[in-house]
């Protein structure tokens, strides 16, 4: 019974104490909870780097800081005397670091923050002194941050001075805008990638955030790591920085030239065997007239490619053997006449129609001179009744191939080549006209991005094997390869071997004896095809106001042992407009610049093995001279005259340097006078005669 009473009283005591704590002591324990607080903070990992093919940094992360003042810090609670004492020094120091703002302006700005009134949401009371007052409105780098951190007052502990910072993971490209649209970028405000390799490889580059538990004890925080962050991987691209710079400068020089004044330019350089994209340039003119990497037009700008498409048309005809059973035979004759021929109610014209046209030419010559009539005649004659066969042939040879780059470079747009559809009565659908096939054969009625065109020409250079353009070689973490992206074959063969050999020969002749001469080189063979197409202005068509042109040259080099394929495209308004004379010239500069990097130069290469090299040795100390000659591997030796060893006989000093000659003569008691500079040409006292001490000898130098 006693035990029951005791337990009952104890229960009432516990309940009473709890009620007391919940009511009378509520504010006290709330304040204790505020002083002792736990939460979890996400810790950002370091974003991986993007590297060139030879390991140079193309994109990397560096810390940036925004700096603030907390005017509710301990130093301000104790009084403003220290702040006021150091304020002039602080403002003068800030002015030295940020010269665009005077010390007086800094003082006014900081004092404004110190006296700013704001409402405390917790207490509902008005307080004085901002908690997050910008010292400088922009982000600063680490070096600048450390300079500010060392100023008076700011160099105290953060809890006391109130000086604090917010750290950002900024993305920087050491090579500036070089390959910017391909490398990609980040939206710094959201720390998220939004184009290029930064976006497609974001899962590799981003890494995994960590978690840190934060415990607040009184006015200080203790960080307790829970999960460590895992830094992102590095991406090794196929881009060669030197080739990229070379291609960009060559294209910009042409775009800026007065005769071109281009609106847009594209250049892509690929490695034939691997499909590695070594350079990709995308230039467009902005509102200020400057050229920038605004859009990745190389992969996204689909347009009518023009005459570079004719190569695909002729390759289809050769592969289908419609010109004859032997693909080597290109003797089929086309009557181009005076350069103008009617075709289903429209006129097909060659570029030289005002000069009388080309007359009768064979198929090979048709490509060499880029005859519209010749190519359209061949395709219309043999495929007019079976247009599906021709279009299927285009996909077969790879010009219409979807390269599957959507996941590698966001923005890629696959080719659009219309497939004709037949009605039940056997006729073609209403969107397929009699003129569609002839104009399609010369590069109109299709939409193809430059990356697809260069991949097609790369396949021709690679003996028919089509490679997928490769932009990423491997993913690396701490020096070890995490994932590799090997070269990938899309098509083992785009056409019969003999058809490929024939088209290779024709493309060589386009440069050596056709319209592509300006793309060639005297040092190595080049193969390729020019293209000049009018650009449609949408609903306005091709002739609305000033005519716009799409100029291109696509090819490969060296033609006899292809190593690189390349395409150069330029969009401009008005005449003159020449694919060979403008884009071809850029191709020429890129090709010669790239091949020059592969030259192996050494002193031995310049040495003629049949020549006899005798070092030019002045007379003088024969022993020293012979020691030097022996050291450089020369068999030449210098003989010292016997007179040079006898102190009472005048030596022969002709040919010696002035220093050696004066030394020998003054040693023998002679006075020496010099006239001129260089080696001794003559001496006033002849060699071999007896010396009279104190005599004067004049040496005439060269």
XYZ file of C-alpha atoms in Angstrom, residues 1-699:
699
model
C 0.000 0.000 0.000
C 2.820 2.422 0.864
C 4.584 1.601 -2.406
C 1.431 2.378 -4.409
C 1.049 5.745 -2.709
C 4.708 6.614 -3.356
C 4.461 5.707 -7.043
C 1.266 7.741 -7.392
C 2.885 10.798 -5.823
C 5.955 10.312 -8.043
C 3.733 10.201 -11.128
C 2.006 13.442 -10.107
C 5.439 15.033 -9.569
C 6.626 14.054 -13.061
C 3.470 15.381 -14.691
C 3.705 18.574 -12.698
C 7.345 19.099 -13.620
C 6.573 18.522 -17.263
C 3.723 21.022 -17.128
C 6.025 23.537 -15.457
C 8.682 23.117 -18.174
C 6.051 23.418 -20.938
C 4.691 26.653 -19.564
C 6.934 28.631 -17.250
C 10.229 27.416 -18.736
C 9.126 27.285 -22.381
C 11.073 30.382 -23.546
C 14.241 29.288 -21.717
C 14.384 25.884 -23.415
C 13.452 27.415 -26.796
C 16.494 29.661 -26.511
C 18.658 26.656 -25.629
C 17.352 24.799 -28.709
C 18.260 27.772 -30.895
C 21.780 27.744 -29.511
C 22.175 24.000 -30.041
C 20.954 23.192 -33.570
C 21.663 20.412 -36.037
C 21.025 20.376 -39.788
C 22.500 18.829 -42.910
C 24.236 20.808 -45.660
C 24.891 19.509 -49.158
C 28.555 19.783 -50.196
C 29.138 20.340 -53.900
C 31.795 18.201 -55.597
C 34.401 19.606 -57.973
C 33.198 19.441 -61.567
C 35.422 17.450 -63.921
C 37.585 19.063 -66.606
C 37.152 18.901 -70.362
C 40.471 18.206 -72.076
C 41.749 18.351 -75.635
C 43.117 15.231 -77.335
C 46.631 16.065 -76.073
C 45.526 16.803 -72.505
C 45.212 20.602 -72.583
C 42.464 22.179 -70.494
C 39.480 23.350 -72.554
C 37.087 23.805 -69.629
C 37.797 23.721 -65.904
C 36.252 24.851 -62.636
C 37.686 27.557 -60.389
C 36.227 29.108 -57.229
C 34.678 32.571 -57.333
C 33.449 34.595 -54.396
C 30.819 37.170 -53.515
C 31.789 39.136 -50.410
C 29.395 40.486 -47.776
C 29.332 42.274 -44.426
C 27.247 41.179 -41.433
C 26.750 44.344 -39.390
C 25.209 42.301 -36.550
C 28.549 40.572 -35.846
C 30.257 40.652 -32.446
C 32.451 43.663 -33.235
C 29.363 45.808 -33.843
C 27.506 44.511 -30.780
C 30.404 45.600 -28.560
C 30.428 49.060 -30.138
C 31.527 50.703 -33.380
C 34.817 52.203 -32.191
C 37.049 49.607 -33.877
C 35.033 49.790 -37.090
C 35.148 53.578 -37.172
C 38.865 53.534 -36.410
C 39.612 51.198 -39.343
C 36.974 52.450 -41.791
C 39.251 54.845 -43.695
C 41.919 52.157 -44.124
C 39.287 49.658 -45.275
C 37.852 52.028 -47.884
C 41.258 53.061 -49.190
C 42.251 49.380 -49.489
C 39.029 48.545 -51.335
C 39.683 51.424 -53.717
C 43.149 50.054 -54.498
C 41.663 46.623 -55.229
C 38.607 47.960 -57.126
C 39.791 51.254 -58.718
C 36.458 51.897 -60.461
C 34.967 53.008 -57.114
C 36.535 55.730 -54.961
C 37.286 55.382 -51.238
C 34.563 57.920 -50.492
C 32.023 55.902 -52.461
C 33.013 52.731 -50.571
C 32.623 54.582 -47.255
C 29.176 55.838 -48.204
C 28.123 52.368 -49.379
C 29.329 50.569 -46.235
C 27.826 53.139 -43.884
C 24.523 52.739 -45.693
C 24.600 49.023 -44.914
C 25.583 49.632 -41.267
C 22.598 51.945 -40.683
C 20.054 50.057 -42.781
C 16.820 49.233 -40.938
C 15.045 45.906 -41.447
C 12.302 43.902 -39.785
C 13.226 40.710 -37.921
C 10.589 38.137 -38.920
C 11.091 36.086 -35.769
C 10.702 38.878 -33.259
C 8.730 41.303 -35.390
C 11.008 44.115 -34.223
C 12.907 46.627 -36.376
C 16.673 46.191 -36.248
C 19.576 48.273 -37.533
C 22.484 46.844 -39.542
C 22.189 44.589 -42.597
C 23.129 40.889 -42.216
C 24.095 40.389 -45.915
C 25.406 43.663 -47.329
C 27.279 43.443 -50.650
C 30.792 44.832 -50.348
C 31.266 44.427 -54.122
C 28.379 43.592 -56.492
C 30.256 41.137 -58.735
C 32.009 37.830 -58.199
C 35.752 37.960 -57.630
C 38.514 35.392 -58.074
C 40.515 33.772 -55.286
C 43.453 36.199 -55.543
C 41.214 39.236 -55.224
C 39.318 37.598 -52.367
C 42.556 37.074 -50.438
C 43.541 40.719 -50.992
C 40.235 41.870 -49.498
C 40.537 39.313 -46.695
C 43.860 40.852 -45.592
C 42.489 44.378 -45.161
C 42.236 45.816 -41.624
C 39.188 44.641 -39.657
C 38.361 42.065 -42.388
C 41.389 40.009 -41.290
C 39.763 39.218 -37.935
C 37.668 36.086 -37.403
C 34.406 36.056 -39.356
C 32.261 35.857 -36.253
C 33.876 39.003 -34.893
C 34.343 41.155 -38.029
C 31.231 40.038 -39.934
C 33.203 39.713 -43.167
C 31.865 36.651 -44.987
C 31.734 35.183 -48.475
C 29.631 32.974 -50.721
C 31.611 30.501 -52.819
C 30.629 29.623 -56.393
C 32.030 26.925 -58.668
C 32.742 28.995 -61.802
C 33.481 27.418 -65.184
C 36.352 28.802 -67.239
C 37.710 28.039 -70.727
C 41.481 28.718 -70.844
C 41.344 29.043 -74.652
C 38.452 31.501 -74.603
C 35.861 30.992 -77.329
C 37.863 28.277 -79.092
C 35.396 25.447 -79.922
C 33.011 27.033 -77.404
C 29.783 25.696 -78.931
C 31.176 22.162 -78.904
C 32.768 22.303 -75.452
C 29.593 23.823 -74.023
C 28.742 26.023 -71.062
C 27.004 26.297 -67.705
C 24.202 28.520 -66.501
C 26.069 29.853 -63.478
C 22.976 31.031 -61.661
C 21.552 27.499 -61.654
C 24.874 25.668 -61.927
C 23.446 23.575 -64.768
C 24.839 22.753 -68.208
C 22.790 23.891 -71.161
C 24.678 23.052 -74.373
C 27.604 21.144 -75.880
C 29.660 18.453 -74.188
C 29.023 20.115 -70.827
C 25.382 19.067 -71.233
C 25.772 15.656 -72.897
C 28.494 14.569 -70.428
C 26.964 16.245 -67.383
C 26.453 12.917 -65.569
C 30.213 12.234 -65.791
C 31.379 15.785 -65.072
C 29.036 16.670 -62.217
C 30.092 14.108 -59.625
C 28.113 13.214 -56.474
C 27.362 15.776 -53.718
C 28.345 15.011 -50.140
C 26.531 15.738 -46.883
C 27.922 17.590 -43.886
C 26.106 17.732 -40.574
C 26.282 21.163 -38.966
C 25.935 21.575 -35.190
C 25.471 25.057 -33.833
C 26.941 25.525 -30.382
C 26.220 29.018 -29.087
C 27.351 31.289 -31.961
C 29.653 28.838 -33.692
C 29.060 26.021 -36.158
C 30.830 22.672 -36.113
C 30.907 20.782 -39.413
C 30.769 16.994 -39.123
C 31.216 15.163 -42.447
C 28.554 12.527 -43.044
C 29.169 11.626 -46.685
C 32.180 12.922 -48.586
C 31.535 14.410 -52.054
C 32.767 12.485 -55.094
C 34.395 14.757 -57.671
C 33.389 14.507 -61.314
C 35.368 12.714 -64.010
C 37.431 14.400 -66.716
C 36.389 14.148 -70.367
C 39.090 13.728 -73.039
C 37.840 15.034 -76.374
C 39.163 14.482 -79.881
C 39.667 18.230 -80.444
C 43.240 19.305 -81.255
C 43.713 22.841 -79.931
C 46.311 23.785 -82.545
C 44.200 22.505 -85.445
C 41.133 24.193 -83.982
C 42.973 27.511 -83.765
C 44.319 27.094 -87.314
C 40.870 26.351 -88.755
C 39.258 29.214 -86.850
C 41.814 31.801 -87.999
C 41.655 30.625 -91.627
C 37.854 30.834 -91.668
C 37.713 34.203 -89.890
C 40.215 35.750 -92.308
C 37.945 34.831 -95.222
C 34.708 35.883 -93.490
C 36.175 39.297 -92.668
C 37.585 39.927 -96.142
C 35.770 42.744 -98.017
C 34.807 40.513 -100.966
C 33.071 38.018 -98.663
C 31.791 39.841 -95.560
C 30.146 36.576 -94.571
C 27.141 36.139 -92.309
C 28.143 32.684 -91.112
C 30.957 30.187 -91.500
C 31.542 26.543 -90.623
C 34.662 24.371 -90.774
C 34.989 20.733 -89.695
C 38.219 18.724 -89.760
C 38.027 14.939 -89.308
C 40.569 12.156 -89.074
C 39.822 9.702 -91.875
C 40.555 6.358 -90.194
C 38.958 7.070 -86.802
C 36.316 9.711 -87.515
C 37.855 11.898 -84.783
C 36.724 15.509 -85.102
C 39.986 17.431 -84.690
C 38.463 20.880 -85.240
C 34.935 22.242 -85.483
C 34.378 25.978 -86.034
C 31.026 27.781 -85.919
C 31.168 31.495 -86.648
C 28.282 33.900 -87.033
C 28.118 37.683 -87.204
C 26.289 39.356 -84.318
C 24.491 42.698 -84.238
C 27.754 44.540 -83.548
C 29.449 43.049 -86.604
C 31.680 40.764 -84.526
C 32.077 37.062 -85.250
C 31.185 34.766 -82.359
C 30.513 31.073 -81.720
C 26.789 31.622 -81.361
C 25.186 28.384 -82.597
C 26.670 24.983 -83.417
C 25.703 25.326 -87.083
C 28.060 22.522 -88.096
C 25.642 19.967 -86.660
C 22.338 21.835 -86.674
C 22.191 24.087 -89.745
C 20.328 21.999 -92.306
C 20.228 23.584 -95.726
C 20.363 22.707 -99.398
C 24.025 21.718 -99.760
C 24.471 22.609 -103.417
C 27.040 21.048 -105.719
C 28.923 19.092 -103.031
C 25.835 16.842 -103.226
C 26.551 15.988 -106.878
C 29.270 13.574 -105.772
C 26.613 11.458 -104.022
C 24.405 11.484 -107.126
C 27.172 10.277 -109.433
C 28.314 7.690 -106.859
C 24.779 6.257 -106.759
C 24.778 5.997 -110.571
C 28.216 4.326 -110.596
C 27.243 1.909 -107.804
C 23.976 0.988 -109.576
C 25.979 0.510 -112.815
C 23.392 2.459 -114.818
C 26.228 4.047 -116.819
C 27.678 0.662 -117.755
C 28.745 -2.587 -116.184
C 32.263 -1.260 -115.593
C 32.229 1.471 -112.923
C 35.635 2.613 -114.196
C 34.049 3.687 -117.453
C 32.943 7.322 -117.176
C 32.889 7.941 -120.903
C 29.094 8.339 -121.060
C 28.553 11.600 -122.973
C 26.106 14.307 -121.927
C 25.075 17.044 -124.330
C 25.071 20.170 -122.164
C 24.797 22.430 -125.182
C 25.245 26.141 -124.580
C 24.723 25.836 -120.847
C 20.915 26.212 -120.774
C 18.446 23.357 -121.222
C 14.691 23.226 -120.672
C 13.620 20.616 -118.147
C 9.921 20.049 -117.429
C 8.965 23.674 -117.906
C 11.984 25.154 -116.098
C 15.454 26.081 -117.290
C 18.457 24.164 -115.961
C 21.580 26.313 -116.236
C 25.288 25.748 -115.839
C 27.360 28.413 -114.064
C 29.036 29.372 -117.377
C 25.891 29.599 -119.490
C 26.685 33.196 -120.392
C 30.006 32.011 -121.837
C 28.471 29.330 -124.036
C 28.411 26.292 -121.759
C 30.524 23.126 -121.927
C 29.043 21.403 -124.960
C 29.532 17.613 -124.980
C 31.276 16.289 -121.859
C 31.597 12.896 -120.201
C 30.466 11.964 -116.673
C 33.866 12.561 -115.075
C 34.172 16.001 -116.623
C 30.642 16.749 -115.428
C 31.836 16.658 -111.817
C 35.136 18.383 -112.569
C 33.359 21.464 -113.914
C 30.272 20.990 -111.700
C 27.795 20.931 -114.574
C 24.198 21.139 -113.339
C 22.897 19.984 -116.705
C 25.260 17.019 -116.834
C 24.429 15.617 -113.372
C 20.678 16.251 -113.567
C 20.541 14.689 -117.058
C 22.197 11.474 -115.830
C 19.938 11.089 -112.775
C 16.728 12.044 -114.595
C 17.448 9.757 -117.552
C 18.098 6.627 -115.481
C 15.870 7.230 -112.432
C 12.890 9.279 -113.627
C 10.587 6.270 -113.566
C 12.057 4.835 -110.344
C 12.906 7.816 -108.161
C 12.622 5.589 -105.084
C 15.673 3.677 -106.264
C 17.700 6.877 -106.498
C 16.677 8.111 -103.034
C 17.367 4.699 -101.509
C 20.773 4.906 -103.199
C 21.430 8.235 -101.442
C 20.761 6.619 -98.074
C 22.877 3.633 -99.102
C 25.957 5.732 -99.902
C 25.592 7.535 -96.558
C 24.740 11.120 -97.506
C 21.336 10.700 -95.828
C 22.641 8.677 -92.873
C 21.486 9.613 -89.381
C 24.817 9.886 -87.544
C 23.177 9.444 -84.142
C 24.866 12.434 -82.516
C 21.817 13.591 -80.546
C 23.155 12.175 -77.281
C 26.686 13.431 -77.911
C 26.021 16.975 -79.086
C 22.513 18.257 -78.320
C 21.145 20.138 -81.305
C 22.197 17.680 -83.997
C 19.635 17.444 -86.802
C 19.606 14.445 -89.099
C 19.327 14.915 -92.899
C 16.003 15.396 -94.636
C 15.870 13.701 -98.037
C 12.332 13.118 -99.249
C 11.304 9.631 -100.264
C 8.786 9.711 -103.169
C 5.406 8.134 -102.481
C 3.167 6.578 -105.136
C -0.609 6.707 -105.316
C -2.755 3.672 -106.028
C -2.769 4.555 -109.732
C 1.045 4.292 -109.802
C 1.711 8.005 -110.096
C 3.818 9.886 -107.606
C 2.182 11.830 -104.793
C 1.343 15.499 -105.230
C 4.472 16.625 -103.344
C 6.721 14.972 -105.917
C 7.009 16.912 -109.164
C 8.736 16.145 -112.446
C 11.383 18.733 -111.562
C 12.028 17.331 -108.071
C 14.472 14.616 -109.108
C 16.699 16.761 -111.411
C 16.992 19.551 -108.860
C 17.512 17.103 -105.996
C 20.435 15.558 -107.888
C 22.356 18.860 -107.868
C 21.846 19.632 -104.156
C 18.428 21.242 -103.897
C 15.182 19.799 -102.471
C 17.200 18.362 -99.539
C 18.241 19.562 -96.079
C 21.659 18.398 -94.852
C 23.961 19.694 -92.091
C 27.705 20.107 -92.798
C 28.621 17.271 -90.391
C 26.739 14.781 -92.598
C 28.437 16.009 -95.753
C 31.949 15.731 -94.314
C 31.147 12.261 -92.909
C 30.176 11.199 -96.448
C 33.399 12.536 -97.987
C 35.355 10.971 -95.125
C 33.854 7.596 -96.096
C 35.021 8.077 -99.699
C 38.529 8.862 -98.437
C 38.338 5.773 -96.179
C 37.710 3.472 -99.184
C 33.999 3.276 -98.507
C 33.993 2.706 -94.732
C 31.811 5.294 -92.987
C 32.873 6.289 -89.454
C 30.660 7.960 -86.896
C 32.119 11.392 -86.062
C 33.792 11.000 -82.668
C 34.012 13.876 -80.185
C 34.870 12.003 -76.958
C 37.771 9.582 -76.594
C 37.548 8.592 -72.947
C 36.362 9.414 -69.453
C 39.195 9.689 -66.914
C 39.200 9.766 -63.101
C 42.400 10.366 -61.115
C 44.526 9.465 -64.129
C 42.731 6.162 -64.745
C 40.387 5.466 -67.655
C 36.814 4.916 -66.499
C 35.207 4.537 -69.916
C 36.455 4.527 -73.498
C 34.673 5.530 -76.679
C 36.441 3.626 -79.485
C 36.056 4.569 -83.178
C 32.704 3.336 -84.460
C 31.897 2.126 -87.964
C 28.421 3.073 -89.219
C 28.702 1.416 -92.625
C 31.362 -1.061 -93.633
C 30.905 -0.125 -97.284
C 28.894 2.689 -98.827
C 29.416 1.481 -102.410
C 31.219 -1.091 -104.502
C 35.043 -0.821 -104.253
C 35.433 0.006 -107.935
C 32.789 2.743 -107.726
C 34.688 4.239 -104.762
C 37.984 4.146 -106.696
C 36.361 5.881 -109.651
C 34.839 8.659 -107.563
C 38.182 9.129 -105.764
C 39.909 9.669 -109.114
C 37.243 12.132 -110.248
C 37.520 14.140 -107.010
C 41.305 14.368 -107.502
C 40.706 15.742 -110.998
C 38.220 18.307 -109.630
C 41.141 19.878 -107.752
C 43.935 19.247 -110.255
C 42.079 20.273 -113.425
C 38.591 21.393 -112.427
C 36.906 24.152 -110.416
C 38.611 23.200 -107.157
C 42.138 24.299 -108.080
C 42.351 26.922 -105.323
C 41.834 24.228 -102.687
C 44.868 22.294 -103.927
C 48.480 22.369 -102.815
C 51.826 22.125 -104.566
C 53.135 19.960 -101.730
C 50.572 17.140 -101.703
C 47.489 15.947 -103.579
C 44.022 17.124 -102.609
C 40.640 15.680 -103.620
C 37.263 17.310 -103.160
C 34.258 19.076 -104.627
C 33.099 22.680 -104.744
C 29.572 23.852 -104.033
C 27.725 27.120 -104.660
C 24.006 27.185 -103.876
C 21.410 29.896 -103.554
C 19.783 29.951 -100.126
C 16.005 29.912 -99.938
C 14.478 32.735 -97.889
C 11.520 30.676 -96.733
C 8.225 31.670 -98.324
C 9.981 34.460 -100.229
C 11.959 31.867 -102.218
C 15.427 32.322 -103.688
C 15.207 35.802 -105.204
C 13.784 38.020 -102.497
C 15.940 41.133 -102.425
C 19.659 40.358 -102.203
C 20.390 36.743 -103.098
C 22.118 34.755 -100.352
C 24.606 32.009 -101.183
C 25.852 28.897 -99.394
C 29.446 28.326 -100.503
C 31.219 25.094 -99.667
C 34.169 22.879 -100.367
C 34.341 19.312 -99.078
C 37.263 16.971 -99.583
C 40.244 15.195 -98.089
C 44.054 15.208 -98.118
C 46.578 13.884 -99.035
C 44.543 12.314 -101.822
C 46.937 9.395 -102.419
C 46.999 8.457 -98.693
C 44.095 10.245 -96.985
C 44.614 11.334 -93.399
C 42.082 14.123 -92.945
C 38.737 15.109 -94.429
C 37.419 18.643 -94.195
C 34.458 20.788 -95.107
C 34.313 24.592 -95.191
C 30.986 26.414 -95.615
C 30.331 30.147 -95.877
C 27.013 31.961 -96.028
C 27.086 35.374 -97.678
C 24.903 37.881 -99.477
C 25.328 38.900 -103.097
C 28.040 38.382 -105.664
C 30.870 37.478 -106.051
C 30.135 33.994 -104.719
C 32.373 31.011 -105.379
C 32.639 27.787 -103.433
C 36.041 27.017 -104.911
C 37.384 30.570 -104.777
C 36.281 31.282 -101.190
C 35.597 28.104 -99.201
C 38.246 26.313 -101.268
C 40.884 28.873 -100.250
C 40.072 28.326 -96.563
C 40.334 24.564 -97.144
C 43.753 25.138 -98.748
C 45.057 27.073 -95.724
C 43.734 24.479 -93.278
C 45.184 21.569 -95.259
C 48.634 23.106 -95.630
C 48.690 24.202 -91.981
C 47.737 20.739 -90.751
C 50.224 18.945 -92.992
C 52.998 21.345 -91.957
C 52.604 20.077 -88.393
C 53.570 16.606 -89.542
C 56.883 17.690 -91.090
C 59.917 16.410 -89.217
C 62.624 19.042 -89.366
C 66.187 18.549 -88.146
C 69.647 19.855 -88.966
C 70.552 16.539 -90.613
C 67.651 16.926 -93.072
C 69.271 20.111 -94.408
C 72.768 18.587 -94.720
C 73.988 17.545 -98.146
C 75.782 14.257 -97.592
C 77.817 14.774 -100.777
C 79.221 18.124 -99.653
C 82.494 18.536 -97.774
C 82.086 20.765 -94.742
C 85.323 22.452 -93.623
C 84.956 24.746 -90.602
C 86.310 28.266 -91.098
C 89.118 28.415 -88.512
C 91.197 31.527 -87.941
C 94.922 31.299 -87.395
C 96.026 31.479 -83.793
C 96.397 28.990 -80.985
C 96.537 25.759 -82.974
C 96.347 23.531 -79.904
C 93.084 25.080 -78.685
C 91.609 25.180 -82.188
C 92.364 21.497 -82.785
C 90.806 20.617 -79.426
C 87.554 22.305 -80.486
C 87.624 20.689 -83.955
C 88.070 17.282 -82.396
C 85.161 17.910 -80.030
C 82.721 18.665 -82.886
C 83.833 15.574 -84.815
C 85.706 17.396 -87.588
C 88.758 15.791 -89.185
C 90.174 19.236 -90.073
C 93.345 20.224 -88.206
C 95.249 23.520 -87.948
C 99.054 23.573 -88.273
C 100.960 26.145 -86.259
C 103.827 27.829 -88.119
C 107.220 27.359 -86.465
C 107.794 31.139 -86.506
C 104.973 31.532 -84.042
C 107.041 29.690 -81.425
C 110.223 31.817 -81.788
C 110.209 35.006 -79.757
C 112.792 36.842 -81.898
C 111.084 36.247 -85.260
C 108.069 38.175 -86.623
C 105.124 35.719 -86.850
C 102.493 35.653 -89.588
C 99.297 36.913 -87.932
C 97.181 37.362 -91.068
C 93.822 35.636 -90.693
C 93.931 35.837 -86.912
C 91.465 37.664 -84.781
C 92.685 40.974 -83.370
C 92.912 39.612 -79.833
C 95.196 36.683 -80.740
C 97.363 38.810 -83.032
C 97.914 41.555 -80.434
C 98.758 38.929 -77.806
C 101.475 37.311 -79.969
C 103.090 40.595 -81.005
C 103.051 42.352 -77.626
C 104.542 39.220 -76.097
C 107.547 39.829 -78.328
C 107.938 43.443 -77.193
C 106.241 45.086 -80.169
C 103.833 48.021 -80.057
C 100.640 47.239 -81.996
C 98.308 49.688 -83.767
C 94.954 48.438 -85.160
C 93.079 49.802 -88.159
C 89.557 48.518 -88.930
C 87.626 45.584 -87.520
C 87.556 41.826 -87.920
C 90.387 39.442 -88.800
C 93.904 40.633 -89.696
C 94.164 41.392 -93.407
C 97.788 42.595 -93.505
C 100.686 43.485 -91.187
C 103.224 46.326 -91.637
C 106.183 44.185 -90.503
C 106.613 41.137 -92.775
C 106.631 37.660 -91.256
C 109.973 35.922 -90.777
C 112.165 38.978 -90.147
C 114.009 39.566 -86.890
C 112.167 41.616 -84.279
C 113.584 44.837 -82.812
C 112.108 45.393 -79.355
C 109.944 48.519 -79.111
C 109.159 48.585 -82.854
C 105.640 49.438 -83.973
C 103.540 47.060 -86.095
C 100.314 48.249 -87.742
C 97.670 45.596 -88.331
